[in-house]
Amino acid sequence: MGTYMKNSMLRLIALILAITASLVGFTDHSKARRETPPDSSFQTTAAAVQEKTVEQVEKNIKVLNGMPASQLIPVMSFFAASMGRRCNFCHVNNNGQWDYASDAKPEKQTAREMIKLVLDNNKTLGRLNLDPIACYTCHRGRTSPQSIPTLPLPLPSPPPAGSGGPGGSPAAATPSAQPQASPNPRPALPSADDIFNKYIEALGGQAAIDKLKSRVAKGTLVQANGNTLQFEVYQVVPDRFYQNVTTPQGAFERGFNGTVGWERTPRGVRELSGGELAQLKSINSLFALIKLKEQLTRTRVGRDKIGDRDVYVVTGTMADGNRQRLFFDMQTGLLLRRVTYMSTMVGIIPDQLDLDDYR
């Protein structure tokens, strides 16, 4: 099992850096949700190929060998959320000092066996062209999965009248010679390009976007364990940025000045390079949540609701092969939510950004 996690924000902050939207700034709320991913295929990204694997960076890695190092913290957080536990359930903490490499706790070895179980089962499911499983498939926030149904069992819903099945009328199931039109037909869906174009106009138009040189974004990160952290991100074209996250342990800072990438935590300063820096720069693009059309392929459009607001949902594939869902307000055209799905060797990890306070 993974052994790093000395700062729980080490990789999750890469997700925060994608929180951008308006021409000047906005308040964002990033919330981890468990949704059914629209695509369960595992993809190896270009950034993952370039960066070091987790066993090259951390100590005592036994079963996650070959996984990109940048995925370790999201995967560990996914494990914790799936079981409804915290890091110290498997890892040793002595008076506030973490020893992630230690195998002293038997729960850690059990976790390794469970990871092997997931990997082995997914090999079989892959041969059968079935969706893969993950920790959350069985645990659903519990340490021990519930495999025995609670009695009394819920009664199945009866089929609708006229279905021709049990309880339905076979005669009523016979199609009419003259099909009846729906009394209130739903309007045709717009194309993804139409939705993206309306979004650009809602932000002030392409001419205004072309003048954008810098931005400040502020918001709240809500982690899977319920912790909330405040953050600020400062961005300057073409790719310079500075971000600061306030954690209980102190400030967590990252930046790139156009030449050197760096990270500063209460434990010290280190340089960012290679695949880790490339991934961070890509996610932190000034236009990550503005120039959406250029980022997605194989798009499709649907409808949904967020609270009482009707939204169009654009689902597409990103350059790294992962999937993304974008929720646009039907009335204003503004982006209200983005859900991305990170494919890993132990499952697909969703990340949700909720956007508001456009300025």
CSV table of N, CA, C and O in Angstrom, one decimal, residues 42-54 56 66-71 274-280 320 322 342-345:
chain,number,residue,atom,x,y,z
A,42,PHE,N,-9.1,2.1,-18.6
A,42,PHE,CA,-7.9,2.6,-18.0
A,42,PHE,C,-7.0,3.1,-19.1
A,42,PHE,O,-6.7,2.5,-20.1
A,43,GLN,N,-6.5,4.4,-18.9
A,43,GLN,CA,-5.7,5.0,-19.9
A,43,GLN,C,-4.4,5.4,-19.2
A,43,GLN,O,-4.4,5.9,-18.1
A,44,THR,N,-3.3,5.3,-19.9
A,44,THR,CA,-2.0,5.7,-19.4
A,44,THR,C,-1.7,7.1,-20.1
A,44,THR,O,-1.6,7.1,-21.3
A,45,THR,N,-1.6,8.2,-19.3
A,45,THR,CA,-1.5,9.5,-19.9
A,45,THR,C,0.0,9.7,-20.3
A,45,THR,O,0.9,9.1,-19.8
A,46,ALA,N,0.2,10.7,-21.1
A,46,ALA,CA,1.6,11.0,-21.5
A,46,ALA,C,2.4,11.5,-20.3
A,46,ALA,O,3.5,11.2,-20.2
A,47,ALA,N,1.7,12.3,-19.4
A,47,ALA,CA,2.4,12.8,-18.3
A,47,ALA,C,2.8,11.6,-17.3
A,47,ALA,O,3.9,11.6,-16.7
A,48,ALA,N,1.9,10.6,-17.2
A,48,ALA,CA,2.2,9.5,-16.4
A,48,ALA,C,3.4,8.7,-16.9
A,48,ALA,O,4.2,8.2,-16.1
A,49,VAL,N,3.5,8.6,-18.2
A,49,VAL,CA,4.6,7.9,-18.8
A,49,VAL,C,5.9,8.6,-18.5
A,49,VAL,O,7.0,8.0,-18.3
A,50,GLN,N,5.9,9.9,-18.5
A,50,GLN,CA,7.1,10.7,-18.3
A,50,GLN,C,7.6,10.7,-16.8
A,50,GLN,O,8.7,10.8,-16.5
A,51,GLU,N,6.6,10.7,-15.9
A,51,GLU,CA,7.0,10.9,-14.5
A,51,GLU,C,7.4,9.6,-13.9
A,51,GLU,O,7.2,8.5,-14.4
A,52,LYS,N,8.0,9.7,-12.7
A,52,LYS,CA,8.4,8.5,-12.0
A,52,LYS,C,7.2,7.7,-11.4
A,52,LYS,O,6.2,8.3,-11.2
A,53,THR,N,7.4,6.4,-11.2
A,53,THR,CA,6.4,5.6,-10.6
A,53,THR,C,6.5,5.7,-9.1
A,53,THR,O,7.5,6.1,-8.6
A,54,VAL,N,5.5,5.3,-8.4
A,54,VAL,CA,5.4,5.5,-7.0
A,54,VAL,C,6.5,4.7,-6.3
A,54,VAL,O,7.1,5.2,-5.3
A,56,GLN,N,9.5,4.3,-7.3
A,56,GLN,CA,10.7,5.0,-7.5
A,56,GLN,C,10.8,6.2,-6.6
A,56,GLN,O,11.9,6.7,-6.4
A,66,GLY,N,4.4,0.6,-10.4
A,66,GLY,CA,4.0,1.0,-11.8
A,66,GLY,C,3.1,2.1,-11.8
A,66,GLY,O,2.9,2.8,-12.9
A,67,MET,N,2.4,2.5,-10.8
A,67,MET,CA,1.5,3.6,-10.7
A,67,MET,C,2.2,4.9,-10.8
A,67,MET,O,3.2,5.1,-10.0
A,68,PRO,N,1.7,5.9,-11.5
A,68,PRO,CA,2.4,7.2,-11.5
A,68,PRO,C,2.4,7.8,-10.1
A,68,PRO,O,1.4,7.7,-9.4
A,69,ALA,N,3.5,8.4,-9.7
A,69,ALA,CA,3.7,8.9,-8.4
A,69,ALA,C,2.6,10.0,-8.0
A,69,ALA,O,2.2,10.1,-6.9
A,70,SER,N,2.2,10.8,-9.1
A,70,SER,CA,1.2,11.8,-8.8
A,70,SER,C,-0.1,11.3,-8.5
A,70,SER,O,-1.0,12.0,-7.9
A,71,GLN,N,-0.4,10.0,-8.7
A,71,GLN,CA,-1.7,9.4,-8.4
A,71,GLN,C,-1.8,8.9,-6.9
A,71,GLN,O,-2.9,8.5,-6.5
A,274,GLY,N,10.1,17.5,-14.2
A,274,GLY,CA,9.7,16.3,-14.9
A,274,GLY,C,8.2,16.2,-15.1
A,274,GLY,O,7.5,17.2,-15.3
A,275,GLY,N,7.7,15.0,-15.1
A,275,GLY,CA,6.3,14.7,-15.3
A,275,GLY,C,5.4,15.4,-14.3
A,275,GLY,O,4.3,15.9,-14.6
A,276,GLU,N,5.9,15.5,-13.0
A,276,GLU,CA,5.1,16.1,-12.0
A,276,GLU,C,4.8,17.6,-12.3
A,276,GLU,O,3.7,18.1,-12.2
A,277,LEU,N,5.9,18.3,-12.7
A,277,LEU,CA,5.7,19.7,-13.1
A,277,LEU,C,4.9,19.9,-14.3
A,277,LEU,O,4.0,20.8,-14.4
A,278,ALA,N,5.1,19.0,-15.3
A,278,ALA,CA,4.3,19.1,-16.6
A,278,ALA,C,2.9,18.9,-16.3
A,278,ALA,O,2.0,19.7,-16.9
A,279,GLN,N,2.5,18.0,-15.5
A,279,GLN,CA,1.1,17.8,-15.2
A,279,GLN,C,0.5,19.0,-14.4
A,279,GLN,O,-0.6,19.4,-14.7
A,280,LEU,N,1.3,19.5,-13.5
A,280,LEU,CA,0.8,20.7,-12.7
A,280,LEU,C,0.6,21.9,-13.6
A,280,LEU,O,-0.4,22.6,-13.5
A,320,ASP,N,-5.7,13.2,-22.4
A,320,ASP,CA,-5.1,12.1,-21.7
A,320,ASP,C,-5.9,10.9,-21.6
A,320,ASP,O,-5.5,9.9,-21.0
A,322,ASN,N,-8.9,10.5,-20.3
A,322,ASN,CA,-9.9,10.5,-19.2
A,322,ASN,C,-11.1,11.2,-19.6
A,322,ASN,O,-11.1,12.0,-20.6
A,342,MET,N,-10.4,10.4,-13.0
A,342,MET,CA,-9.0,10.0,-13.1
A,342,MET,C,-9.0,8.4,-13.1
A,342,MET,O,-9.4,7.8,-12.1
A,343,SER,N,-8.5,7.9,-14.2
A,343,SER,CA,-8.3,6.4,-14.3
A,343,SER,C,-7.0,6.0,-13.6
A,343,SER,O,-6.0,6.5,-13.9
A,344,THR,N,-7.1,5.1,-12.7
A,344,THR,CA,-6.0,4.5,-12.0
A,344,THR,C,-6.0,3.0,-12.0
A,344,THR,O,-7.1,2.4,-12.4
A,345,MET,N,-5.0,2.4,-11.6
A,345,MET,CA,-4.9,0.9,-11.6
A,345,MET,C,-5.9,0.3,-10.6
A,345,MET,O,-6.2,-0.9,-10.7
